[in-house]
Every structure is written in C-alpha cells, then in structure tokens.
mmCIF file of C-alpha atoms in Angstrom:
data_model
loop_
_atom_site.group_PDB
_atom_site.id
_atom_site.type_symbol
_atom_site.label_atom_id
_atom_site.label_comp_id
_atom_site.label_asym_id
_atom_site.label_seq_id
_atom_site.Cartn_x
_atom_site.Cartn_y
_atom_site.Cartn_z
ATOM 1 C CA UNK A 1111 22.299 1.156 -9.804
ATOM 2 C CA UNK A 1112 19.415 3.112 -11.344
ATOM 3 C CA UNK A 1113 16.134 1.188 -11.570
ATOM 4 C CA UNK A 1114 13.588 2.896 -13.797
ATOM 5 C CA UNK A 1115 9.946 2.010 -14.439
ATOM 6 C CA UNK A 1116 8.715 3.640 -17.656
ATOM 7 C CA UNK A 1117 4.991 4.187 -18.261
ATOM 8 C CA UNK A 1118 2.919 6.055 -20.838
ATOM 9 C CA UNK A 1119 1.703 8.975 -18.745
ATOM 10 C CA UNK A 1120 -1.704 10.496 -17.987
ATOM 11 C CA UNK A 1121 -3.093 13.902 -17.100
ATOM 12 C CA UNK A 1122 -5.238 12.351 -14.382
ATOM 13 C CA UNK A 1123 -3.579 12.874 -10.964
ATOM 14 C CA UNK A 1124 -5.050 9.581 -9.763
ATOM 15 C CA UNK A 1125 -3.340 7.697 -12.579
ATOM 16 C CA UNK A 1126 0.017 9.341 -11.878
ATOM 17 C CA UNK A 1127 -0.389 8.514 -8.194
ATOM 18 C CA UNK A 1128 -1.214 4.899 -9.066
ATOM 19 C CA UNK A 1129 2.035 4.543 -11.046
ATOM 20 C CA UNK A 1130 3.943 6.084 -8.156
ATOM 21 C CA UNK A 1131 2.343 3.661 -5.710
ATOM 22 C CA UNK A 1132 3.193 0.761 -8.040
ATOM 23 C CA UNK A 1133 6.843 1.847 -8.163
ATOM 24 C CA UNK A 1134 6.901 2.126 -4.361
ATOM 25 C CA UNK A 1135 5.602 -1.445 -4.000
ATOM 26 C CA UNK A 1136 8.193 -2.691 -6.483
ATOM 27 C CA UNK A 1137 10.900 -0.806 -4.548
ATOM 28 C CA UNK A 1138 9.945 -2.695 -1.395
ATOM 29 C CA UNK A 1139 10.061 -6.028 -3.201
ATOM 30 C CA UNK A 1140 13.486 -5.506 -4.797
ATOM 31 C CA UNK A 1141 14.999 -3.645 -1.833
ATOM 32 C CA UNK A 1142 16.111 -0.744 -4.007
ATOM 33 C CA UNK A 1143 14.480 2.528 -5.013
ATOM 34 C CA UNK A 1144 12.594 2.364 -8.320
ATOM 35 C CA UNK A 1145 12.179 5.673 -10.134
ATOM 36 C CA UNK A 1146 9.395 6.517 -12.596
ATOM 37 C CA UNK A 1147 9.516 8.132 -16.037
ATOM 38 C CA UNK A 1148 6.891 8.736 -18.733
ATOM 39 C CA UNK A 1149 7.170 8.647 -22.519
ATOM 40 C CA UNK A 1150 4.171 10.926 -23.145
ATOM 41 C CA UNK A 1151 1.907 13.599 -21.597
ATOM 42 C CA UNK A 1152 4.131 14.490 -18.629
ATOM 43 C CA UNK A 1153 7.635 14.140 -17.242
ATOM 44 C CA UNK A 1154 10.177 13.279 -16.227
ATOM 45 C CA UNK A 1155 11.071 11.491 -19.460
ATOM 46 C CA UNK A 1156 13.331 8.431 -19.534
ATOM 47 C CA UNK A 1157 16.097 10.477 -21.163
ATOM 48 C CA UNK A 1158 15.915 13.061 -18.369
ATOM 49 C CA UNK A 1159 16.202 10.453 -15.614
ATOM 50 C CA UNK A 1160 18.960 8.463 -17.340
ATOM 51 C CA UNK A 1161 21.041 11.529 -18.199
ATOM 52 C CA UNK A 1162 21.012 12.626 -14.560
ATOM 53 C CA UNK A 1163 23.063 9.604 -13.424
ATOM 54 C CA UNK A 1164 26.123 7.705 -14.607
ATOM 55 C CA UNK A 1165 25.256 4.575 -12.617
ATOM 56 C CA UNK A 1166 24.373 1.398 -14.552
ATOM 57 C CA UNK A 1167 20.654 1.403 -15.264
ATOM 58 C CA UNK A 1168 17.878 -1.143 -15.688
ATOM 59 C CA UNK A 1169 14.672 -0.025 -17.407
ATOM 60 C CA UNK A 1170 11.391 -1.930 -17.280
ATOM 61 C CA UNK A 1171 8.785 -0.758 -19.832
ATOM 62 C CA UNK A 1172 5.391 -0.849 -18.094
ATOM 63 C CA UNK A 1173 3.512 -1.573 -21.322
ATOM 64 C CA UNK A 1174 1.175 -4.453 -22.098
ATOM 65 C CA UNK A 1175 2.146 -4.852 -25.759
ATOM 66 C CA UNK A 1176 5.145 -4.188 -27.989
ATOM 67 C CA UNK A 1177 3.889 -1.051 -29.702
ATOM 68 C CA UNK A 1178 5.502 2.182 -30.847
ATOM 69 C CA UNK A 1179 6.391 3.407 -27.368
ATOM 70 C CA UNK A 1180 8.331 0.214 -26.631
ATOM 71 C CA UNK A 1181 9.977 -0.283 -30.023
ATOM 72 C CA UNK A 1182 10.701 3.349 -30.984
ATOM 73 C CA UNK A 1183 10.033 5.919 -28.256
ATOM 74 C CA UNK A 1184 11.912 4.246 -25.426
ATOM 75 C CA UNK A 1185 15.041 3.331 -27.441
ATOM 76 C CA UNK A 1186 15.123 6.932 -28.699
ATOM 77 C CA UNK A 1187 15.030 8.214 -25.125
ATOM 78 C CA UNK A 1188 17.835 5.862 -24.106
ATOM 79 C CA UNK A 1189 19.954 7.009 -27.053
ATOM 80 C CA UNK A 1190 19.225 10.696 -26.367
ATOM 81 C CA UNK A 1191 20.300 10.317 -22.737
ATOM 82 C CA UNK A 1192 23.833 9.395 -23.779
ATOM 83 C CA UNK A 1193 23.910 6.889 -20.929
ATOM 84 C CA UNK A 1194 26.576 4.260 -21.627
ATOM 85 C CA UNK A 1195 25.166 1.336 -19.625
ATOM 86 C CA UNK A 1196 21.423 0.681 -19.873
ATOM 87 C CA UNK A 1197 19.603 -2.659 -19.903
ATOM 88 C CA UNK A 1198 15.998 -2.518 -21.139
ATOM 89 C CA UNK A 1199 13.835 -5.529 -20.270
ATOM 90 C CA UNK A 1200 10.951 -6.805 -22.441
ATOM 91 C CA UNK A 1201 7.521 -5.212 -22.119
ATOM 92 C CA UNK A 1202 5.144 -6.737 -19.576
ATOM 93 C CA UNK A 1203 2.836 -8.215 -22.191
ATOM 94 C CA UNK A 1204 1.633 -10.231 -23.822
ATOM 95 C CA UNK A 1205 2.188 -12.890 -21.170
ATOM 96 C CA UNK A 1206 0.271 -15.534 -19.270
ATOM 97 C CA UNK A 1207 1.257 -13.811 -16.009
ATOM 98 C CA UNK A 1208 -0.428 -10.554 -17.031
ATOM 99 C CA UNK A 1209 -3.522 -12.361 -18.298
ATOM 100 C CA UNK A 1210 -3.861 -14.185 -14.972
ATOM 101 C CA UNK A 1211 -3.977 -10.768 -13.297
ATOM 102 C CA UNK A 1212 -6.653 -9.656 -15.785
ATOM 103 C CA UNK A 1213 -8.720 -12.739 -14.932
ATOM 104 C CA UNK A 1214 -8.383 -12.175 -11.189
ATOM 105 C CA UNK A 1215 -9.450 -8.551 -11.579
ATOM 106 C CA UNK A 1216 -12.526 -9.749 -13.471
ATOM 107 C CA UNK A 1217 -13.440 -12.184 -10.719
ATOM 108 C CA UNK A 1218 -12.899 -9.472 -8.099
ATOM 109 C CA UNK A 1219 -15.354 -7.146 -9.866
ATOM 110 C CA UNK A 1220 -18.103 -9.786 -10.004
ATOM 111 C CA UNK A 1221 -17.630 -11.887 -13.141
ATOM 112 C CA UNK A 1222 -20.269 -14.614 -13.433
ATOM 113 C CA UNK A 1223 -20.339 -17.828 -15.432
ATOM 114 C CA UNK A 1224 -21.960 -17.117 -18.785
ATOM 115 C CA UNK A 1225 -21.000 -13.434 -18.939
ATOM 116 C CA UNK A 1226 -19.831 -12.140 -22.317
ATOM 117 C CA UNK A 1227 -16.245 -10.955 -21.834
ATOM 118 C CA UNK A 1228 -14.518 -8.132 -23.704
ATOM 119 C CA UNK A 1229 -10.833 -7.316 -23.256
ATOM 120 C CA UNK A 1230 -10.637 -3.515 -23.389
ATOM 121 C CA UNK A 1231 -7.417 -1.768 -24.418
ATOM 122 C CA UNK A 1232 -6.453 1.746 -25.433
ATOM 123 C CA UNK A 1233 -5.838 0.474 -28.955
ATOM 124 C CA UNK A 1234 -3.019 0.885 -31.437
ATOM 125 C CA UNK A 1235 -2.237 1.453 -35.098
ATOM 126 C CA UNK A 1236 0.900 -0.696 -34.773
ATOM 127 C CA UNK A 1237 0.407 -4.158 -36.373
ATOM 128 C CA UNK A 1238 2.737 -5.901 -33.916
ATOM 129 C CA UNK A 1239 0.998 -4.377 -30.906
ATOM 130 C CA UNK A 1240 -2.388 -5.296 -32.381
ATOM 131 C CA UNK A 1241 -1.198 -8.899 -32.745
ATOM 132 C CA UNK A 1242 -0.092 -8.810 -29.101
ATOM 133 C CA UNK A 1243 -3.568 -7.701 -28.057
ATOM 134 C CA UNK A 1244 -5.149 -10.553 -30.022
ATOM 135 C CA UNK A 1245 -2.729 -12.922 -28.284
ATOM 136 C CA UNK A 1246 -3.765 -11.573 -24.886
ATOM 137 C CA UNK A 1247 -7.447 -12.000 -25.732
ATOM 138 C CA UNK A 1248 -6.787 -15.602 -26.824
ATOM 139 C CA UNK A 1249 -4.870 -16.318 -23.602
ATOM 140 C CA UNK A 1250 -7.710 -14.885 -21.518
ATOM 141 C CA UNK A 1251 -10.230 -16.957 -23.481
ATOM 142 C CA UNK A 1252 -8.254 -20.114 -22.725
ATOM 143 C CA UNK A 1253 -7.975 -19.221 -19.052
ATOM 144 C CA UNK A 1254 -11.687 -18.449 -18.663
ATOM 145 C CA UNK A 1255 -12.865 -21.261 -20.917
ATOM 146 C CA UNK A 1256 -15.109 -18.930 -22.916
ATOM 147 C CA UNK A 1257 -14.778 -16.576 -25.906
ATOM 148 C CA UNK A 1258 -13.195 -13.150 -25.351
ATOM 149 C CA UNK A 1259 -13.714 -10.266 -27.768
ATOM 150 C CA UNK A 1260 -11.563 -7.147 -28.138
ATOM 151 C CA UNK A 1261 -12.655 -3.515 -27.807
ATOM 152 C CA UNK A 1262 -10.631 -0.296 -28.081
ATOM 153 C CA UNK A 1263 -11.251 3.044 -26.402
ATOM 154 C CA UNK A 1264 -8.894 5.287 -28.386
ATOM 155 C CA UNK A 1265 -7.430 3.789 -31.578
ATOM 156 C CA UNK A 1266 -8.535 0.960 -33.833
ATOM 157 C CA UNK A 1267 -11.618 -1.151 -34.434
ATOM 158 C CA UNK A 1268 -13.882 -2.348 -33.000
ATOM 159 C CA UNK A 1269 -14.523 0.482 -30.560
ATOM 160 C CA UNK A 1270 -15.437 -0.670 -27.083
ATOM 161 C CA UNK A 1271 -19.029 0.572 -27.085
ATOM 162 C CA UNK A 1272 -19.600 -1.286 -30.369
ATOM 163 C CA UNK A 1273 -18.137 -4.488 -28.900
ATOM 164 C CA UNK A 1274 -20.519 -4.145 -25.945
ATOM 165 C CA UNK A 1275 -23.469 -3.584 -28.308
ATOM 166 C CA UNK A 1276 -22.546 -6.634 -30.391
ATOM 167 C CA UNK A 1277 -22.169 -8.792 -27.276
ATOM 168 C CA UNK A 1278 -25.654 -7.851 -26.083
ATOM 169 C CA UNK A 1279 -27.170 -8.484 -29.502
ATOM 170 C CA UNK A 1280 -25.445 -11.844 -29.800
ATOM 171 C CA UNK A 1281 -26.042 -13.126 -26.284
ATOM 172 C CA UNK A 1282 -29.502 -11.719 -25.576
ATOM 173 C CA UNK A 1283 -30.067 -10.759 -21.949
ATOM 174 C CA UNK A 1284 -26.746 -12.084 -20.681
ATOM 175 C CA UNK A 1285 -24.462 -9.685 -18.891
ATOM 176 C CA UNK A 1286 -21.389 -8.103 -20.459
ATOM 177 C CA UNK A 1287 -18.133 -7.955 -18.491
ATOM 178 C CA UNK A 1288 -15.298 -5.677 -19.602
ATOM 179 C CA UNK A 1289 -11.765 -6.659 -18.601
ATOM 180 C CA UNK A 1290 -9.488 -3.644 -18.289
ATOM 181 C CA UNK A 1291 -6.211 -4.069 -20.145
ATOM 182 C CA UNK A 1292 -4.943 -0.724 -18.872
ATOM 183 C CA UNK A 1293 -2.113 -0.159 -16.424
ATOM 184 C CA UNK A 1294 -3.475 2.790 -14.448
ATOM 185 C CA UNK A 1295 -6.593 4.826 -13.817
ATOM 186 C CA UNK A 1296 -7.132 7.755 -16.160
ATOM 187 C CA UNK A 1297 -9.235 8.969 -19.072
ATOM 188 C CA UNK A 1298 -9.260 5.567 -20.799
ATOM 189 C CA UNK A 1299 -10.288 3.690 -17.646
ATOM 190 C CA UNK A 1300 -13.092 6.238 -17.205
ATOM 191 C CA UNK A 1301 -14.281 5.399 -20.738
ATOM 192 C CA UNK A 1302 -14.426 1.751 -19.715
ATOM 193 C CA UNK A 1303 -16.686 2.615 -16.808
ATOM 194 C CA UNK A 1304 -19.125 4.436 -19.119
ATOM 195 C CA UNK A 1305 -19.167 1.910 -22.001
ATOM 196 C CA UNK A 1306 -22.489 0.317 -20.986
ATOM 197 C CA UNK A 1307 -21.119 -2.971 -19.626
ATOM 198 C CA UNK A 1308 -22.587 -4.603 -16.535
ATOM 199 C CA UNK A 1309 -19.217 -4.972 -14.809
ATOM 200 C CA UNK A 1310 -15.830 -3.383 -15.485
ATOM 201 C CA UNK A 1311 -12.626 -4.562 -13.834
ATOM 202 C CA UNK A 1312 -10.091 -2.211 -12.281
ATOM 203 C CA UNK A 1313 -6.860 -1.128 -13.951
ATOM 204 C CA UNK A 1314 -4.090 -3.700 -13.567
ATOM 205 C CA UNK A 1315 -1.850 -1.458 -11.471
ATOM 206 C CA UNK A 1316 -4.169 -1.962 -8.499
ATOM 207 C CA UNK A 1317 -3.378 -5.702 -8.363
ATOM 208 C CA UNK A 1318 -0.453 -6.775 -6.116
ATOM 209 C CA UNK A 1319 0.586 -9.370 -8.687
ATOM 210 C CA UNK A 1320 1.634 -6.655 -11.118
ATOM 211 C CA UNK A 1321 4.168 -5.291 -8.636
ATOM 212 C CA UNK A 1322 5.555 -8.814 -8.196
ATOM 213 C CA UNK A 1323 5.790 -9.257 -11.960
ATOM 214 C CA UNK A 1324 7.695 -5.984 -12.407
ATOM 215 C CA UNK A 1325 9.953 -6.769 -9.459
ATOM 216 C CA UNK A 1326 10.807 -10.106 -11.063
ATOM 217 C CA UNK A 1327 11.855 -8.272 -14.254
ATOM 218 C CA UNK A 1328 14.218 -6.074 -12.276
ATOM 219 C CA UNK A 1329 15.569 -9.008 -10.263
ATOM 220 C CA UNK A 1330 16.237 -11.087 -13.388
ATOM 221 C CA UNK A 1331 18.132 -8.194 -14.977
ATOM 222 C CA UNK A 1332 20.082 -7.584 -11.766
ATOM 223 C CA UNK A 1333 21.050 -11.253 -11.600
ATOM 224 C CA UNK A 1334 22.160 -11.144 -15.229
ATOM 225 C CA UNK A 1335 24.374 -8.161 -14.493
ATOM 226 C CA UNK A 1336 25.884 -9.936 -11.496
ATOM 227 C CA UNK A 1337 26.706 -13.018 -13.597
ATOM 228 C CA UNK A 1338 28.237 -10.860 -16.323
ATOM 229 C CA UNK A 1339 30.337 -8.968 -13.779
ATOM 230 C CA UNK A 1340 31.740 -12.178 -12.278
ATOM 231 C CA UNK A 1341 32.560 -13.798 -15.625
#
C-alpha cells in the first residue's frame, strides 16, 4: 500500500523539513511509511510518486481549504500517473478539528483575553476556497467567543497588514494576535511574523494534533479498503 501526503511546496528548507517531519510522525501513528509529494515549487510531484508503484494508493491532501490545488491540480496528477487504484481523501479543512489546533497554537504563543484575533492565510482567488476560509474564521470565532477577522499574505483582500491596521484602529491600544492558518514554515509564515501584530502563532504542522488528524484520514481510508475487500 502506498500512503502519500500531498502538500503545496516551499523553497524554504525549513518548511520542506517540517513537512517531512510531519509525514514521519504520521508514519509512526499509522504503522506504515508515509511518502511526501508537492503540487508546486518542488518535487517529487504526486504523479511521479504514484507512477513509480502499482500498489493501491491512498492520498491525503494536506490543504486547509478546497481550492484549485485540491479540486484541479491533484486530480490532474492522479490522472497523469496512470495509476489504476488511488483513493484521495478530503482536504484537511475547513473542520472543527483543524480550528481547535489553530486555537491551541494561539494560546501557546500567548493569546490574552481581549486580544483582537486575525486568522491569517495565504489567500486564494477560488470562490469555494475563500468560502472555506470564512467558515474557518467563523468556527474560530465561536471557539474563542470573540470576533475573528481574516487577512491574506499573498492573494485576495484584505491583506494581512491592513487587517492588523484596522484592528488597532478599531480596538485602540488592545493587542493584535495573528493565528497562522498555514501548514508549514516558509515565506508566508515569515510575512506573518513581520505583519506588525503583537503575537503570531506557529504554523500548524508544528502541532502534534495535526499528525493525529492526518493519521486518522489514512486509517479511515485503510479501513474502508479493508471493508470493500471483504465484501
């Protein structure tokens, strides 16, 4: 069985290493080696990994919304591989489980009662992915019991630095806390750290709960295959 974790990709060695460490932790949890592929920036690509094996494969997209990479890029890679037996699980977000991890990362970085909170994402031009991000912000708002704004570091409006500026203007001298909605360290996480907020949470891949969440995706798909095989 081929287990494949697919992420976006980054030119930052630390971000690539973080994804590798995440896959290693998931491997330990599922008791089976989990390989890594990237849809952009660097390789190996999903099509390269899948075409190198004829074993049944399970693919977990390590994405926090259902944008272009999930709905178009990844299916195209699967088709290009020519692999006859691939199960692709849903993306990781939006989900309450992911938002709980976001909240815990915020607390770990020093969130205080009364802080203005901004959920910071790379951004997207895809309407469905943008709706997913709004859903995640609403879930985080419910969990924290306070309003949560959105800010984007690459694509879309409002840009993160503008969201921080608005939060300071609206809330006076209160602190601004930025919640990272990024999987791994890299250029975008660096932009979060320089956005002018008082506290910025770490990328989600550093939290042990994310490995458990991904492992559960693999285990559910494995169980489904076992049921189908015995039917």
